mmCIF file of C-alpha atoms and ligand atoms in Angstrom:
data_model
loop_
_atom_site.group_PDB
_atom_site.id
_atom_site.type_symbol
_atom_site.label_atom_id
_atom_site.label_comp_id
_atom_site.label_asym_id
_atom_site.label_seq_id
_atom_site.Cartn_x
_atom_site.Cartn_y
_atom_site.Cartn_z
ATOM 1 C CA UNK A 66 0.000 0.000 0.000
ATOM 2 C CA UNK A 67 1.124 3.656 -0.593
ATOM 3 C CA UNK A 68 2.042 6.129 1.570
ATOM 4 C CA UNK A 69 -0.076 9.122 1.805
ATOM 5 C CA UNK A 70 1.857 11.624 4.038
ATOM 6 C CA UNK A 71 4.854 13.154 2.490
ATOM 7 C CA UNK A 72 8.409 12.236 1.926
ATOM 8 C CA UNK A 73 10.300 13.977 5.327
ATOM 9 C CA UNK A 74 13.078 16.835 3.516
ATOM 10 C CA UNK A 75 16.327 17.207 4.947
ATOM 11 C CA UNK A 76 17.416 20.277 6.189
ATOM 12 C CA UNK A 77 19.803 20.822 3.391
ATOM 13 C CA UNK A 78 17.054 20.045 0.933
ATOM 14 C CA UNK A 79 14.767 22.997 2.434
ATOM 15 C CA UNK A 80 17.920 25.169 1.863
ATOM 16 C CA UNK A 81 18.604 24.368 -1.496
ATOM 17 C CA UNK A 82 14.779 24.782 -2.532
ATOM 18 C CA UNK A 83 14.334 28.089 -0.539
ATOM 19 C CA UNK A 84 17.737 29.079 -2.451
ATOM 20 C CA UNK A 85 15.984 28.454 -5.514
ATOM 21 C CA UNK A 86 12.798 30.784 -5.374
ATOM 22 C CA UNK A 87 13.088 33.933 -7.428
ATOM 23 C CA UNK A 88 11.279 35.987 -5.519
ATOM 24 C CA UNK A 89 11.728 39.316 -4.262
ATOM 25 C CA UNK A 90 13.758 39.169 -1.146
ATOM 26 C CA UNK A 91 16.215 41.904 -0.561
ATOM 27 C CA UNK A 92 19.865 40.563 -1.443
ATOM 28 C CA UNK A 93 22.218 42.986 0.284
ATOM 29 C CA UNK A 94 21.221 43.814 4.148
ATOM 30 C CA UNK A 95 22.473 47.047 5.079
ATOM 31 C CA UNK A 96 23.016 47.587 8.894
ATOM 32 C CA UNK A 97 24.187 50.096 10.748
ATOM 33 C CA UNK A 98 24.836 50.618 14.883
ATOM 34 C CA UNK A 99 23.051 54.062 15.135
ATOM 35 C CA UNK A 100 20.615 56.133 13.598
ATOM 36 C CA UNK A 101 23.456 58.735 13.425
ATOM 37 C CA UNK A 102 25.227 56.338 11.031
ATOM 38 C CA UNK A 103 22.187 56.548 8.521
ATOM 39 C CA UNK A 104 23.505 59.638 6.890
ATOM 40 C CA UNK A 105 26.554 58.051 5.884
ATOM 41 C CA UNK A 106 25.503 55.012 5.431
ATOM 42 C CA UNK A 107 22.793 56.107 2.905
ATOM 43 C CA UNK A 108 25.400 56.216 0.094
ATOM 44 C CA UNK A 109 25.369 52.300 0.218
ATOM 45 C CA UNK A 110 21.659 52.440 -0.399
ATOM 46 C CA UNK A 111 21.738 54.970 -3.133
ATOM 47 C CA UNK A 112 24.476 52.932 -5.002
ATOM 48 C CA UNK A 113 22.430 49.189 -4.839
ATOM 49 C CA UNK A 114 19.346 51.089 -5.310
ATOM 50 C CA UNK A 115 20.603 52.786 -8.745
ATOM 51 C CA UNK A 116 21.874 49.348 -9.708
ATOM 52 C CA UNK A 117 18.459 48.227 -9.236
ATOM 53 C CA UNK A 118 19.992 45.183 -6.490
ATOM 54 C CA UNK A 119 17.109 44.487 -3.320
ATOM 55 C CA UNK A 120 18.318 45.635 -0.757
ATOM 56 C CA UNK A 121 17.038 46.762 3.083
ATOM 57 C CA UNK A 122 18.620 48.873 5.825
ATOM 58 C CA UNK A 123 18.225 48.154 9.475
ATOM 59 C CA UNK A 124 19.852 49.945 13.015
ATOM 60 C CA UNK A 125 21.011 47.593 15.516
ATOM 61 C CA UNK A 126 23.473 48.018 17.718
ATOM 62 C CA UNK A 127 26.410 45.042 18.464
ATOM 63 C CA UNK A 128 26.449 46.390 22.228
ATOM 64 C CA UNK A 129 23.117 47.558 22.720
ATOM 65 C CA UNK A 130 21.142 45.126 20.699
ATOM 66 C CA UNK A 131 23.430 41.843 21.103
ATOM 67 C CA UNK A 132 19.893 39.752 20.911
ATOM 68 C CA UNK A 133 18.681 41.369 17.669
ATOM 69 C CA UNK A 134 22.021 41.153 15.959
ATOM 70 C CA UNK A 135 22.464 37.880 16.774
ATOM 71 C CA UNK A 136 18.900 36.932 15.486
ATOM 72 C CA UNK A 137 19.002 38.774 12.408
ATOM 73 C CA UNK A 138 22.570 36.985 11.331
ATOM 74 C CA UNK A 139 21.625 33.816 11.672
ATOM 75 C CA UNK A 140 18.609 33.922 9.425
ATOM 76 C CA UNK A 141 20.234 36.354 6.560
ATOM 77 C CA UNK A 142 21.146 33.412 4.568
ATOM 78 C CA UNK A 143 17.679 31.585 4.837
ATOM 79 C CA UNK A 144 16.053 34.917 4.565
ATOM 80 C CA UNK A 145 17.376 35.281 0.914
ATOM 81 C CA UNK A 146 20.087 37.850 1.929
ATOM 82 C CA UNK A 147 23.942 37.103 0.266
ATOM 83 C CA UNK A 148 26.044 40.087 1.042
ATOM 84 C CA UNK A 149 25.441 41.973 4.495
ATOM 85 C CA UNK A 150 26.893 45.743 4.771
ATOM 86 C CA UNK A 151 27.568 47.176 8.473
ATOM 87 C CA UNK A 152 28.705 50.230 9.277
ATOM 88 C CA UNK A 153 29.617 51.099 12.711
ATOM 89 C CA UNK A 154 31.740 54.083 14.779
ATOM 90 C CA UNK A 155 33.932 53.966 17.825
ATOM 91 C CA UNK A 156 34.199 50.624 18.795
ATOM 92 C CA UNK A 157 32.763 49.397 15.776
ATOM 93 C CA UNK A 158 31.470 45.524 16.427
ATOM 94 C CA UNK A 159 28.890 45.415 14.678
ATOM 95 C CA UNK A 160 30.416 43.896 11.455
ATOM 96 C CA UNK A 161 32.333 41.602 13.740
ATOM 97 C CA UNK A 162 28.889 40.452 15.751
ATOM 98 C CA UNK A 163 27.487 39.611 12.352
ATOM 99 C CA UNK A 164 30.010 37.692 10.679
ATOM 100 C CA UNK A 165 30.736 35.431 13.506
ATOM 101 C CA UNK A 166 26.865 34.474 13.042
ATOM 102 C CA UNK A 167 27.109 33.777 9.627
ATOM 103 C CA UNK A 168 28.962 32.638 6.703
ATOM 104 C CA UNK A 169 27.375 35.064 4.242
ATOM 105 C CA UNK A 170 30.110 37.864 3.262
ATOM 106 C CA UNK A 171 30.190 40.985 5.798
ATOM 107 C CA UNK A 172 31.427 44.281 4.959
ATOM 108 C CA UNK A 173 32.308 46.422 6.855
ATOM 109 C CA UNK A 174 32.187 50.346 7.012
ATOM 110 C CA UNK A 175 34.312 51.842 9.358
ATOM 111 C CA UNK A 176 32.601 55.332 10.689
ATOM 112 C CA UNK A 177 33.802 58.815 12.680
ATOM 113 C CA UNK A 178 31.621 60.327 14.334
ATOM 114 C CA UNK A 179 31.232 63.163 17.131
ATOM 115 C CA UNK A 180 32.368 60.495 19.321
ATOM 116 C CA UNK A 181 35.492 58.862 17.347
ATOM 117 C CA UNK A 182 38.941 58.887 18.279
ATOM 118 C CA UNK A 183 42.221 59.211 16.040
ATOM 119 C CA UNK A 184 39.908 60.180 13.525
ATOM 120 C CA UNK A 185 38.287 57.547 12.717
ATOM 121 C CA UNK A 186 41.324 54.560 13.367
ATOM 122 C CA UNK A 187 39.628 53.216 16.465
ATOM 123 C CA UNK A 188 36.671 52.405 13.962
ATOM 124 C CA UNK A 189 38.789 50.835 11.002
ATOM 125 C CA UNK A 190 40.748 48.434 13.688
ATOM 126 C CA UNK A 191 37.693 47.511 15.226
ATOM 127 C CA UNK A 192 36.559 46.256 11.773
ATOM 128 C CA UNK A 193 40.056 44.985 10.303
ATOM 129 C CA UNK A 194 41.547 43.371 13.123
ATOM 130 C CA UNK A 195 39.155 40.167 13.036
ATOM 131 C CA UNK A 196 40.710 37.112 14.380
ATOM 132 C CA UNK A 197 41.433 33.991 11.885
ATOM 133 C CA UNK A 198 38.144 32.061 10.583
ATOM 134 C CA UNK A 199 36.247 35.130 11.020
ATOM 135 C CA UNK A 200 36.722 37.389 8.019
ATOM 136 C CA UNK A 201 35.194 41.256 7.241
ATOM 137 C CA UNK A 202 36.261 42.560 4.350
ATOM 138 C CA UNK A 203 36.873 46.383 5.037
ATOM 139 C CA UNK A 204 36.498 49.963 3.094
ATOM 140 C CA UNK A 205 37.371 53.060 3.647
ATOM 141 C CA UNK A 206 36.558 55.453 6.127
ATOM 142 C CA UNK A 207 33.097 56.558 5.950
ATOM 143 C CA UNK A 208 33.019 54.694 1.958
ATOM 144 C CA UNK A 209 29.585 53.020 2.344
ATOM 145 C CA UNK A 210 29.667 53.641 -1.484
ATOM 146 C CA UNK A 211 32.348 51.470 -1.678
ATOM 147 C CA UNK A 212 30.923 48.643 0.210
ATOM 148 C CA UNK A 213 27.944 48.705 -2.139
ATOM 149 C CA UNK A 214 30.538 48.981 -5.473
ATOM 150 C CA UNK A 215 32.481 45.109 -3.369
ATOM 151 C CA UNK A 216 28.426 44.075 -2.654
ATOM 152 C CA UNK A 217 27.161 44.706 -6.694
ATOM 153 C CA UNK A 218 30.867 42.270 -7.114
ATOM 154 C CA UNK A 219 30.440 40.209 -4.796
ATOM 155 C CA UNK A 220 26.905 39.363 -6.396
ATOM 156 C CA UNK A 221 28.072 39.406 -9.925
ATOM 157 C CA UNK A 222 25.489 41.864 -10.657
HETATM 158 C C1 RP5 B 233 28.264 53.188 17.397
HETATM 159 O O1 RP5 B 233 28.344 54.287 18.225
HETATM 160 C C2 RP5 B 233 27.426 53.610 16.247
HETATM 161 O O2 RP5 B 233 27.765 52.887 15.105
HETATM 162 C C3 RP5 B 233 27.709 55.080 16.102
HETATM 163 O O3 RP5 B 233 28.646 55.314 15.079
HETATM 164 C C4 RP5 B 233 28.309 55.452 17.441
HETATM 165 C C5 RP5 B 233 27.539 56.538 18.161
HETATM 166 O O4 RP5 B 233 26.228 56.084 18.392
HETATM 167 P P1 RP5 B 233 25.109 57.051 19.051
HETATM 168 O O5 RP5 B 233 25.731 57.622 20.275
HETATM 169 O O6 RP5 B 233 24.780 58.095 17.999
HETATM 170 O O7 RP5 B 233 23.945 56.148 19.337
HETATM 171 O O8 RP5 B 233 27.699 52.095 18.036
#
């Protein structure tokens, strides 16, 4: 006699079949620890948007929002994301806090603001100086642009 109920998927199955729906799910995530990072952070929208890639922009903070980080890395991948963009100032984690969640690229964007120190350094080795394993690729000061330019790349779009 047949079975009726259905065939159980493996986990990895699910994946590949959710990785296989065209729909329209934002591709880049582009984060940020502050609302005071939007302004320069909004180049890195302005450049995906003009090359027409899906993106969306959240602010979550490494230190103040450890939970929400946390929870929003670990579903990027199944949530259709592929390249994530942080930007973050002073002691700039954020970029960090995601990519030891996932294994989707992370760039980060290293930020001074009113509170920065050595004009911006403290930012750009919080970013850079990731320990082995855990990888952040890393643009220039206050270059979301740039990020965007290695995302549109990184995507082959
Ligand atoms: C960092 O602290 C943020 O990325 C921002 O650059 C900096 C200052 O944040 P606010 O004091 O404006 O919240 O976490």
């Amino acid at each position: 006699m047949m079975s009726t109920s259905p065939t159980p998927m493996t986990e990895t199955e699910v994946r590949a079949e959710i990785e296989g729906l065209d729909v329209a799910a934002p591709r880049v995530g582009i984060l940020m620890g502050a609302k005071s990072d939007m302004d320069a952070m909004q180049a890195a929208a302005d450049e995906l948007s003009e090359r027409g890639i899906l993106h969306e922009v959240r602010v979550m903070s490494a230190h103040r929002d450890p939970e929400a980080v946390a929870e929003y890395a670990s579903n990027a991948r199944m949530r259709g994301l592929r390249v994530i963009i942080a930007g973050a100032g002073i002691s700039a984690a954020l970029p960090g806090a995601v990519a030891a969640r996932t294994d989707l690229p992370v760039i980060g964007v290293p930020l001074s603001g009113r509170l920065t120190a050595a004009g911006g350094l403290d930012s750009i080795l919080s970013i850079v100086q990731m320990p082995p394993g855990v990888p952040v690729a890393c643009v220039g000061l206050n270059n979301a642009r740039n990020a965007a330019v290695l995302a549109a790349q990184i995507l082959g779009a």
